[in-house]
mmCIF file of N, CA and C and ligand atoms in Angstrom:
data_model
loop_
_atom_site.group_PDB
_atom_site.id
_atom_site.type_symbol
_atom_site.label_atom_id
_atom_site.label_comp_id
_atom_site.label_asym_id
_atom_site.label_seq_id
_atom_site.Cartn_x
_atom_site.Cartn_y
_atom_site.Cartn_z
ATOM 1 N N UNK A 186 6.369 -19.273 -1.291
ATOM 2 C CA UNK A 186 5.265 -18.302 -1.302
ATOM 3 C C UNK A 186 5.695 -17.014 -0.584
ATOM 4 N N UNK A 187 5.338 -15.869 -1.119
ATOM 5 C CA UNK A 187 5.813 -14.609 -0.540
ATOM 6 C C UNK A 187 5.028 -14.254 0.732
ATOM 7 N N UNK A 188 5.581 -13.313 1.480
ATOM 8 C CA UNK A 188 4.991 -12.911 2.768
ATOM 9 C C UNK A 188 3.514 -12.505 2.629
ATOM 10 N N UNK A 189 3.231 -11.677 1.638
ATOM 11 C CA UNK A 189 1.851 -11.190 1.518
ATOM 12 C C UNK A 189 0.913 -12.277 0.989
ATOM 13 N N UNK A 190 1.429 -13.213 0.173
ATOM 14 C CA UNK A 190 0.605 -14.357 -0.230
ATOM 15 C C UNK A 190 0.240 -15.190 1.011
ATOM 16 N N UNK A 191 1.170 -15.275 1.976
ATOM 17 C CA UNK A 191 0.871 -15.996 3.223
ATOM 18 C C UNK A 191 -0.169 -15.247 4.045
ATOM 19 N N UNK A 192 -0.147 -13.929 4.011
ATOM 20 C CA UNK A 192 -1.178 -13.131 4.706
ATOM 21 C C UNK A 192 -2.536 -13.355 4.031
ATOM 22 N N UNK A 193 -2.540 -13.393 2.693
ATOM 23 C CA UNK A 193 -3.780 -13.643 1.941
ATOM 24 C C UNK A 193 -4.355 -15.011 2.332
ATOM 25 N N UNK A 194 -3.466 -16.008 2.448
ATOM 26 C CA UNK A 194 -3.899 -17.378 2.794
ATOM 27 C C UNK A 194 -4.157 -17.578 4.275
ATOM 28 N N UNK A 195 -3.949 -16.505 5.067
ATOM 29 C CA UNK A 195 -4.143 -16.547 6.530
ATOM 30 C C UNK A 195 -3.137 -17.476 7.219
ATOM 31 N N UNK A 196 -2.018 -17.764 6.526
ATOM 32 C CA UNK A 196 -0.935 -18.520 7.169
ATOM 33 C C UNK A 196 -0.182 -17.614 8.129
ATOM 34 N N UNK A 197 -0.181 -16.314 7.834
ATOM 35 C CA UNK A 197 0.377 -15.306 8.740
ATOM 36 C C UNK A 197 -0.773 -14.402 9.148
ATOM 37 N N UNK A 198 -0.983 -14.198 10.460
ATOM 38 C CA UNK A 198 -2.111 -13.375 10.888
ATOM 39 C C UNK A 198 -1.918 -11.894 10.560
ATOM 40 N N UNK A 199 -3.011 -11.205 10.318
ATOM 41 C CA UNK A 199 -2.966 -9.760 10.109
ATOM 42 C C UNK A 199 -4.292 -9.177 10.571
ATOM 43 N N UNK A 200 -4.282 -7.875 10.811
ATOM 44 C CA UNK A 200 -5.511 -7.185 11.202
ATOM 45 C C UNK A 200 -6.199 -6.691 9.937
ATOM 46 N N UNK A 201 -7.164 -7.459 9.483
ATOM 47 C CA UNK A 201 -7.814 -7.178 8.196
ATOM 48 C C UNK A 201 -8.883 -6.098 8.363
ATOM 49 N N UNK A 202 -8.856 -5.146 7.431
ATOM 50 C CA UNK A 202 -9.821 -4.040 7.402
ATOM 51 C C UNK A 202 -10.965 -4.350 6.455
ATOM 52 N N UNK A 203 -10.600 -4.856 5.290
ATOM 53 C CA UNK A 203 -11.565 -5.070 4.211
ATOM 54 C C UNK A 203 -11.035 -6.203 3.338
ATOM 55 N N UNK A 204 -11.957 -7.028 2.840
ATOM 56 C CA UNK A 204 -11.538 -8.128 1.980
ATOM 57 C C UNK A 204 -12.668 -8.448 1.014
ATOM 58 N N UNK A 205 -12.313 -8.720 -0.239
ATOM 59 C CA UNK A 205 -13.300 -9.283 -1.168
ATOM 60 C C UNK A 205 -12.614 -10.398 -1.952
ATOM 61 N N UNK A 206 -13.214 -10.823 -3.063
ATOM 62 C CA UNK A 206 -12.644 -11.963 -3.798
ATOM 63 C C UNK A 206 -11.257 -11.654 -4.368
ATOM 64 N N UNK A 207 -10.999 -10.389 -4.657
ATOM 65 C CA UNK A 207 -9.781 -10.040 -5.396
ATOM 66 C C UNK A 207 -8.737 -9.249 -4.611
ATOM 67 N N UNK A 208 -9.144 -8.637 -3.506
ATOM 68 C CA UNK A 208 -8.240 -7.729 -2.783
ATOM 69 C C UNK A 208 -8.382 -7.919 -1.284
ATOM 70 N N UNK A 209 -7.323 -7.490 -0.575
ATOM 71 C CA UNK A 209 -7.383 -7.529 0.891
ATOM 72 C C UNK A 209 -6.626 -6.301 1.423
ATOM 73 N N UNK A 210 -7.124 -5.735 2.511
ATOM 74 C CA UNK A 210 -6.475 -4.580 3.145
ATOM 75 C C UNK A 210 -6.307 -4.884 4.628
ATOM 76 N N UNK A 211 -5.124 -4.566 5.144
ATOM 77 C CA UNK A 211 -4.800 -4.864 6.540
ATOM 78 C C UNK A 211 -3.860 -3.804 7.085
ATOM 79 N N UNK A 212 -3.785 -3.713 8.415
ATOM 80 C CA UNK A 212 -2.915 -2.735 9.068
ATOM 81 C C UNK A 212 -1.445 -3.078 8.827
ATOM 82 N N UNK A 213 -0.639 -2.051 8.489
ATOM 83 C CA UNK A 213 0.810 -2.232 8.403
ATOM 84 C C UNK A 213 1.345 -2.526 9.806
ATOM 85 N N UNK A 214 2.273 -3.464 9.891
ATOM 86 C CA UNK A 214 2.808 -3.886 11.190
ATOM 87 C C UNK A 214 3.673 -2.788 11.823
ATOM 88 N N UNK A 215 4.179 -1.870 11.001
ATOM 89 C CA UNK A 215 5.080 -0.809 11.475
ATOM 90 C C UNK A 215 4.562 0.541 10.963
ATOM 91 N N UNK A 216 3.449 1.032 11.556
ATOM 92 C CA UNK A 216 2.757 2.187 10.967
ATOM 93 C C UNK A 216 3.586 3.465 10.968
ATOM 94 N N UNK A 217 3.476 4.216 9.871
ATOM 95 C CA UNK A 217 4.176 5.502 9.731
ATOM 96 C C UNK A 217 3.223 6.674 9.891
ATOM 97 N N UNK A 218 1.977 6.420 10.187
ATOM 98 C CA UNK A 218 0.960 7.457 10.401
ATOM 99 C C UNK A 218 -0.147 6.810 11.245
ATOM 100 N N UNK A 219 -1.033 7.639 11.857
ATOM 101 C CA UNK A 219 -2.104 7.046 12.689
ATOM 102 C C UNK A 219 -2.927 6.000 11.932
ATOM 103 N N UNK A 220 -3.166 6.258 10.644
ATOM 104 C CA UNK A 220 -3.784 5.232 9.788
ATOM 105 C C UNK A 220 -2.734 4.809 8.762
ATOM 106 N N UNK A 221 -2.406 3.545 8.746
ATOM 107 C CA UNK A 221 -1.458 3.018 7.754
ATOM 108 C C UNK A 221 -1.927 1.618 7.364
ATOM 109 N N UNK A 222 -2.602 1.587 6.229
ATOM 110 C CA UNK A 222 -3.190 0.335 5.733
ATOM 111 C C UNK A 222 -2.436 -0.087 4.485
ATOM 112 N N UNK A 223 -2.285 -1.386 4.307
ATOM 113 C CA UNK A 223 -1.734 -1.930 3.065
ATOM 114 C C UNK A 223 -2.869 -2.575 2.286
ATOM 115 N N UNK A 224 -3.026 -2.196 1.031
ATOM 116 C CA UNK A 224 -4.043 -2.792 0.160
ATOM 117 C C UNK A 224 -3.328 -3.557 -0.943
ATOM 118 N N UNK A 225 -3.710 -4.818 -1.120
ATOM 119 C CA UNK A 225 -2.988 -5.681 -2.076
ATOM 120 C C UNK A 225 -3.969 -6.518 -2.907
ATOM 121 N N UNK A 226 -3.551 -6.847 -4.133
ATOM 122 C CA UNK A 226 -4.348 -7.799 -4.913
ATOM 123 C C UNK A 226 -4.075 -9.218 -4.416
ATOM 124 N N UNK A 227 -5.065 -10.090 -4.533
ATOM 125 C CA UNK A 227 -4.858 -11.470 -4.084
ATOM 126 C C UNK A 227 -4.010 -12.276 -5.067
ATOM 127 N N UNK A 228 -3.977 -11.832 -6.325
ATOM 128 C CA UNK A 228 -3.053 -12.504 -7.250
ATOM 129 C C UNK A 228 -1.650 -11.952 -6.993
ATOM 130 N N UNK A 229 -0.649 -12.829 -7.109
ATOM 131 C CA UNK A 229 0.728 -12.381 -6.866
ATOM 132 C C UNK A 229 1.233 -11.594 -8.073
ATOM 133 N N UNK A 230 1.417 -10.297 -7.868
ATOM 134 C CA UNK A 230 2.003 -9.405 -8.866
ATOM 135 C C UNK A 230 3.183 -8.753 -8.154
ATOM 136 N N UNK A 231 4.364 -8.748 -8.787
ATOM 137 C CA UNK A 231 5.552 -8.299 -8.051
ATOM 138 C C UNK A 231 5.502 -6.816 -7.703
ATOM 139 N N UNK A 232 5.108 -5.989 -8.660
ATOM 140 C CA UNK A 232 5.092 -4.546 -8.395
ATOM 141 C C UNK A 232 4.155 -3.864 -9.376
ATOM 142 N N UNK A 233 4.057 -2.553 -9.247
ATOM 143 C CA UNK A 233 3.232 -1.764 -10.161
ATOM 144 C C UNK A 233 3.652 -1.965 -11.613
ATOM 145 N N UNK A 234 4.937 -2.275 -11.831
ATOM 146 C CA UNK A 234 5.424 -2.509 -13.197
ATOM 147 C C UNK A 234 4.651 -3.615 -13.900
ATOM 148 N N UNK A 235 4.131 -4.552 -13.136
ATOM 149 C CA UNK A 235 3.571 -5.779 -13.727
ATOM 150 C C UNK A 235 2.051 -5.858 -13.645
ATOM 151 N N UNK A 236 1.408 -4.861 -13.047
ATOM 152 C CA UNK A 236 -0.033 -4.997 -12.797
ATOM 153 C C UNK A 236 -0.830 -4.623 -14.051
ATOM 154 N N UNK A 237 -1.943 -5.342 -14.264
ATOM 155 C CA UNK A 237 -2.793 -5.048 -15.421
ATOM 156 C C UNK A 237 -3.725 -3.877 -15.111
ATOM 157 N N UNK A 238 -4.202 -3.244 -16.162
ATOM 158 C CA UNK A 238 -5.143 -2.142 -15.958
ATOM 159 C C UNK A 238 -6.461 -2.671 -15.398
ATOM 160 N N UNK A 239 -6.808 -3.901 -15.703
ATOM 161 C CA UNK A 239 -8.024 -4.509 -15.128
ATOM 162 C C UNK A 239 -7.904 -4.616 -13.613
ATOM 163 N N UNK A 240 -6.758 -5.124 -13.145
ATOM 164 C CA UNK A 240 -6.559 -5.243 -11.692
ATOM 165 C C UNK A 240 -6.564 -3.861 -11.051
ATOM 166 N N UNK A 241 -5.932 -2.887 -11.722
ATOM 167 C CA UNK A 241 -5.893 -1.531 -11.157
ATOM 168 C C UNK A 241 -7.285 -0.903 -11.087
ATOM 169 N N UNK A 242 -8.130 -1.255 -12.038
ATOM 170 C CA UNK A 242 -9.494 -0.710 -12.001
ATOM 171 C C UNK A 242 -10.198 -1.167 -10.724
ATOM 172 N N UNK A 243 -10.075 -2.460 -10.415
ATOM 173 C CA UNK A 243 -10.680 -2.981 -9.185
ATOM 174 C C UNK A 243 -10.011 -2.421 -7.947
ATOM 175 N N UNK A 244 -8.697 -2.271 -8.042
ATOM 176 C CA UNK A 244 -7.917 -1.742 -6.919
ATOM 177 C C UNK A 244 -8.397 -0.335 -6.551
ATOM 178 N N UNK A 245 -8.705 0.447 -7.564
ATOM 179 C CA UNK A 245 -9.159 1.827 -7.327
ATOM 180 C C UNK A 245 -10.414 1.835 -6.465
ATOM 181 N N UNK A 246 -11.406 1.088 -6.865
ATOM 182 C CA UNK A 246 -12.658 1.040 -6.096
ATOM 183 C C UNK A 246 -12.406 0.483 -4.698
ATOM 184 N N UNK A 247 -11.556 -0.545 -4.636
ATOM 185 C CA UNK A 247 -11.268 -1.160 -3.336
ATOM 186 C C UNK A 247 -10.613 -0.159 -2.391
ATOM 187 N N UNK A 248 -9.623 0.610 -2.894
ATOM 188 C CA UNK A 248 -8.931 1.577 -2.023
ATOM 189 C C UNK A 248 -9.854 2.730 -1.636
ATOM 190 N N UNK A 249 -10.747 3.114 -2.522
ATOM 191 C CA UNK A 249 -11.746 4.134 -2.145
ATOM 192 C C UNK A 249 -12.598 3.619 -0.987
ATOM 193 N N UNK A 250 -12.926 2.339 -1.025
ATOM 194 C CA UNK A 250 -13.722 1.752 0.065
ATOM 195 C C UNK A 250 -12.926 1.644 1.364
ATOM 196 N N UNK A 251 -11.617 1.385 1.246
ATOM 197 C CA UNK A 251 -10.756 1.370 2.448
ATOM 198 C C UNK A 251 -10.760 2.751 3.090
ATOM 199 N N UNK A 252 -10.626 3.800 2.279
ATOM 200 C CA UNK A 252 -10.621 5.172 2.821
ATOM 201 C C UNK A 252 -11.931 5.473 3.539
ATOM 202 N N UNK A 253 -13.035 5.009 2.979
ATOM 203 C CA UNK A 253 -14.342 5.202 3.642
ATOM 204 C C UNK A 253 -14.389 4.415 4.944
ATOM 205 N N UNK A 254 -13.950 3.177 4.877
ATOM 206 C CA UNK A 254 -13.989 2.287 6.046
ATOM 207 C C UNK A 254 -13.162 2.863 7.206
ATOM 208 N N UNK A 255 -12.028 3.496 6.873
ATOM 209 C CA UNK A 255 -11.142 4.053 7.901
ATOM 210 C C UNK A 255 -11.513 5.483 8.272
ATOM 211 N N UNK A 256 -12.567 6.014 7.607
ATOM 212 C CA UNK A 256 -13.072 7.363 7.882
ATOM 213 C C UNK A 256 -12.006 8.435 7.652
ATOM 214 N N UNK A 257 -11.234 8.276 6.588
ATOM 215 C CA UNK A 257 -10.232 9.285 6.228
ATOM 216 C C UNK A 257 -10.562 9.925 4.875
ATOM 217 N N UNK A 258 -11.701 9.533 4.332
ATOM 218 C CA UNK A 258 -12.064 9.991 2.983
ATOM 219 C C UNK A 258 -12.133 11.523 2.924
ATOM 220 N N UNK A 259 -12.771 12.121 3.930
ATOM 221 C CA UNK A 259 -12.976 13.585 3.907
ATOM 222 C C UNK A 259 -11.752 14.337 4.433
ATOM 223 N N UNK A 260 -11.079 13.790 5.434
ATOM 224 C CA UNK A 260 -9.933 14.491 6.033
ATOM 225 C C UNK A 260 -8.694 14.435 5.145
ATOM 226 N N UNK A 261 -8.638 13.454 4.270
ATOM 227 C CA UNK A 261 -7.533 13.344 3.324
ATOM 228 C C UNK A 261 -6.547 12.250 3.694
ATOM 229 N N UNK A 262 -5.823 11.825 2.694
ATOM 230 C CA UNK A 262 -4.898 10.703 2.890
ATOM 231 C C UNK A 262 -3.936 10.638 1.714
ATOM 232 N N UNK A 263 -3.017 9.725 1.773
ATOM 233 C CA UNK A 263 -2.020 9.558 0.699
ATOM 234 C C UNK A 263 -1.913 8.094 0.333
ATOM 235 N N UNK A 264 -1.760 7.831 -0.958
ATOM 236 C CA UNK A 264 -1.536 6.463 -1.441
ATOM 237 C C UNK A 264 -0.143 6.408 -2.058
ATOM 238 N N UNK A 265 0.632 5.433 -1.631
ATOM 239 C CA UNK A 265 2.013 5.275 -2.124
ATOM 240 C C UNK A 265 2.223 3.821 -2.510
ATOM 241 N N UNK A 266 2.880 3.604 -3.632
ATOM 242 C CA UNK A 266 3.395 2.260 -3.900
ATOM 243 C C UNK A 266 4.879 2.372 -4.239
ATOM 244 N N UNK A 267 5.700 1.661 -3.512
ATOM 245 C CA UNK A 267 7.138 1.657 -3.746
ATOM 246 C C UNK A 267 7.459 0.605 -4.790
ATOM 247 N N UNK A 268 8.355 0.969 -5.723
ATOM 248 C CA UNK A 268 8.665 0.078 -6.851
ATOM 249 C C UNK A 268 10.176 -0.101 -6.947
ATOM 250 N N UNK A 269 10.618 -1.333 -6.801
ATOM 251 C CA UNK A 269 12.035 -1.654 -7.017
ATOM 252 C C UNK A 269 12.978 -1.028 -6.005
ATOM 253 N N UNK A 270 14.271 -1.096 -6.324
ATOM 254 C CA UNK A 270 15.328 -0.677 -5.396
ATOM 255 C C UNK A 270 15.234 0.801 -5.045
ATOM 256 N N UNK A 271 15.219 1.654 -6.055
ATOM 257 C CA UNK A 271 15.176 3.089 -5.769
ATOM 258 C C UNK A 271 13.877 3.491 -5.090
ATOM 259 N N UNK A 272 12.816 2.770 -5.376
ATOM 260 C CA UNK A 272 11.532 3.057 -4.738
ATOM 261 C C UNK A 272 11.483 2.588 -3.287
ATOM 262 N N UNK A 273 12.434 1.730 -2.908
ATOM 263 C CA UNK A 273 12.470 1.251 -1.523
ATOM 264 C C UNK A 273 11.510 0.113 -1.258
ATOM 265 N N UNK A 274 11.181 -0.655 -2.301
ATOM 266 C CA UNK A 274 10.240 -1.776 -2.124
ATOM 267 C C UNK A 274 10.926 -2.933 -1.405
ATOM 268 N N UNK A 275 10.362 -3.329 -0.273
ATOM 269 C CA UNK A 275 10.930 -4.443 0.492
ATOM 270 C C UNK A 275 10.178 -5.744 0.230
ATOM 271 N N UNK A 276 8.867 -5.664 0.174
ATOM 272 C CA UNK A 276 8.058 -6.871 -0.066
ATOM 273 C C UNK A 276 7.682 -6.901 -1.545
ATOM 274 N N UNK A 277 8.064 -7.999 -2.212
ATOM 275 C CA UNK A 277 7.898 -8.070 -3.675
ATOM 276 C C UNK A 277 6.528 -8.638 -4.054
ATOM 277 N N UNK A 278 5.497 -8.055 -3.472
ATOM 278 C CA UNK A 278 4.106 -8.334 -3.848
ATOM 279 C C UNK A 278 3.444 -6.959 -3.848
ATOM 280 N N UNK A 279 2.909 -6.554 -4.998
ATOM 281 C CA UNK A 279 2.342 -5.209 -5.144
ATOM 282 C C UNK A 279 1.479 -4.830 -3.944
ATOM 283 N N UNK A 280 1.778 -3.674 -3.365
ATOM 284 C CA UNK A 280 0.953 -3.180 -2.254
ATOM 285 C C UNK A 280 0.900 -1.670 -2.299
ATOM 286 N N UNK A 281 -0.227 -1.154 -1.892
ATOM 287 C CA UNK A 281 -0.426 0.289 -1.802
ATOM 288 C C UNK A 281 -0.520 0.660 -0.334
ATOM 289 N N UNK A 282 0.320 1.610 0.070
ATOM 290 C CA UNK A 282 0.241 2.158 1.423
ATOM 291 C C UNK A 282 -0.856 3.230 1.408
ATOM 292 N N UNK A 283 -1.816 3.139 2.312
ATOM 293 C CA UNK A 283 -2.856 4.162 2.453
ATOM 294 C C UNK A 283 -2.642 4.803 3.819
ATOM 295 N N UNK A 284 -2.229 6.074 3.778
ATOM 296 C CA UNK A 284 -1.755 6.752 4.995
ATOM 297 C C UNK A 284 -2.625 7.960 5.305
ATOM 298 N N UNK A 285 -2.985 8.122 6.557
ATOM 299 C CA UNK A 285 -3.799 9.285 6.935
ATOM 300 C C UNK A 285 -4.004 9.335 8.437
ATOM 301 N N UNK A 286 -5.056 10.048 8.823
ATOM 302 C CA UNK A 286 -5.371 10.174 10.247
ATOM 303 C C UNK A 286 -4.693 11.358 10.900
ATOM 304 N N UNK A 287 -3.826 12.058 10.167
ATOM 305 C CA UNK A 287 -3.141 13.266 10.648
ATOM 306 C C UNK A 287 -2.570 13.957 9.417
ATOM 307 N N UNK A 288 -2.185 15.220 9.583
ATOM 308 C CA UNK A 288 -1.525 15.943 8.484
ATOM 309 C C UNK A 288 -0.196 15.260 8.198
ATOM 310 N N UNK A 289 0.003 14.864 6.951
ATOM 311 C CA UNK A 289 1.212 14.121 6.598
ATOM 312 C C UNK A 289 2.328 15.063 6.153
ATOM 313 N N UNK A 290 3.551 14.715 6.465
ATOM 314 C CA UNK A 290 4.706 15.492 6.001
ATOM 315 C C UNK A 290 4.935 15.258 4.514
ATOM 316 N N UNK A 291 5.540 16.235 3.888
ATOM 317 C CA UNK A 291 5.902 16.112 2.455
ATOM 318 C C UNK A 291 7.254 16.785 2.294
ATOM 319 N N UNK A 292 8.297 15.978 2.422
ATOM 320 C CA UNK A 292 9.652 16.510 2.486
ATOM 321 C C UNK A 292 10.508 15.922 1.374
ATOM 322 N N UNK A 293 11.755 16.383 1.326
ATOM 323 C CA UNK A 293 12.691 15.792 0.359
ATOM 324 C C UNK A 293 12.752 14.287 0.583
ATOM 325 N N UNK A 294 12.679 13.547 -0.487
ATOM 326 C CA UNK A 294 12.633 12.096 -0.364
ATOM 327 C C UNK A 294 13.949 11.435 -0.765
ATOM 328 N N UNK A 295 14.958 12.242 -1.106
ATOM 329 C CA UNK A 295 16.257 11.634 -1.406
ATOM 330 C C UNK A 295 17.363 12.492 -0.819
ATOM 331 N N UNK A 296 18.541 11.874 -0.648
ATOM 332 C CA UNK A 296 19.686 12.611 -0.125
ATOM 333 C C UNK A 296 20.342 13.453 -1.209
ATOM 334 N N UNK A 297 19.993 13.176 -2.460
ATOM 335 C CA UNK A 297 20.533 14.001 -3.543
ATOM 336 C C UNK A 297 19.805 15.331 -3.563
ATOM 337 N N UNK A 298 20.488 16.372 -4.037
ATOM 338 C CA UNK A 298 19.859 17.686 -4.146
ATOM 339 C C UNK A 298 18.921 17.679 -5.358
ATOM 340 N N UNK A 299 17.605 17.775 -5.130
ATOM 341 C CA UNK A 299 16.667 17.697 -6.262
ATOM 342 C C UNK A 299 16.972 18.745 -7.320
ATOM 343 N N UNK A 300 17.454 19.924 -6.917
ATOM 344 C CA UNK A 300 17.683 21.006 -7.891
ATOM 345 C C UNK A 300 18.857 20.701 -8.816
ATOM 346 N N UNK A 301 19.722 19.742 -8.427
ATOM 347 C CA UNK A 301 20.863 19.433 -9.276
ATOM 348 C C UNK A 301 20.421 18.734 -10.568
ATOM 349 N N UNK A 302 19.156 18.278 -10.604
ATOM 350 C CA UNK A 302 18.670 17.590 -11.819
ATOM 351 C C UNK A 302 17.935 18.535 -12.759
ATOM 352 N N UNK A 303 17.769 19.792 -12.337
ATOM 353 C CA UNK A 303 17.008 20.731 -13.177
ATOM 354 C C UNK A 303 17.849 21.191 -14.368
HETATM 355 P P1 LIG B 271 7.551 -1.652 1.216
HETATM 356 O O1 LIG B 271 8.766 -1.114 1.900
HETATM 357 O O2 LIG B 271 7.815 -2.945 0.508
HETATM 358 O O3 LIG B 271 6.848 -0.644 0.351
HETATM 359 O O4 LIG B 271 6.492 -1.918 2.364
HETATM 360 C C1 LIG B 271 6.378 -3.123 3.045
HETATM 361 C C2 LIG B 271 5.532 -2.856 4.242
HETATM 362 O O5 LIG B 271 5.094 -4.084 4.769
HETATM 363 C C3 LIG B 271 6.251 -2.111 5.364
HETATM 364 O O6 LIG B 271 5.588 -0.889 5.648
HETATM 365 C C4 LIG B 271 6.220 -3.082 6.533
HETATM 366 O O7 LIG B 271 6.024 -2.440 7.779
HETATM 367 C C5 LIG B 271 5.060 -3.989 6.169
HETATM 368 N N1 LIG B 271 5.177 -5.348 6.675
HETATM 369 C C6 LIG B 271 6.270 -6.135 6.600
HETATM 370 N N2 LIG B 271 6.018 -7.352 7.138
HETATM 371 C C7 LIG B 271 4.719 -7.318 7.566
HETATM 372 C C8 LIG B 271 3.877 -8.276 8.208
HETATM 373 O O8 LIG B 271 4.264 -9.417 8.484
HETATM 374 N N3 LIG B 271 2.615 -7.884 8.510
HETATM 375 C C9 LIG B 271 2.158 -6.639 8.195
HETATM 376 N N4 LIG B 271 0.889 -6.363 8.549
HETATM 377 N N5 LIG B 271 2.915 -5.720 7.588
HETATM 378 C C10 LIG B 271 4.187 -6.044 7.274
HETATM 379 ZN ZN1 LIG B 272 2.759 -12.788 -3.157
#
């Protein structure tokens, strides 16, 4: 069973923000911003590549509720999902990073020169 499935089953403790029948949101153990929440479906889906549009529909409403719950809805926030090797995905259970609580940086995300691809 994967790490996040164990968090869903409460075999591994986490600081849960919001939970319903289909989704769960909890604090990232290694936060990259004052607010850093992970929102995941309870069904095991490896990445965004494999998720159904039905699950994403529910995920949308759930993440909107996480933003409200964390009081970052008005101040702004960022949602990121890393996919595969180049995306930097470490945990192979679909998760969305919800980041906020301060002005977020937006910098070059690769060591390659982006203009070399133009
Ligand atoms: P990825 O790099 O796969 O997009 O993100 C995985 C995230 O899971 C990382 O931000 C990492 O800090 C977080 N993480 C890894 N292990 C645990 C854990 O046991 N508990 C919690 N709450 N977060 C974790
Ligand atoms: Zn899983």
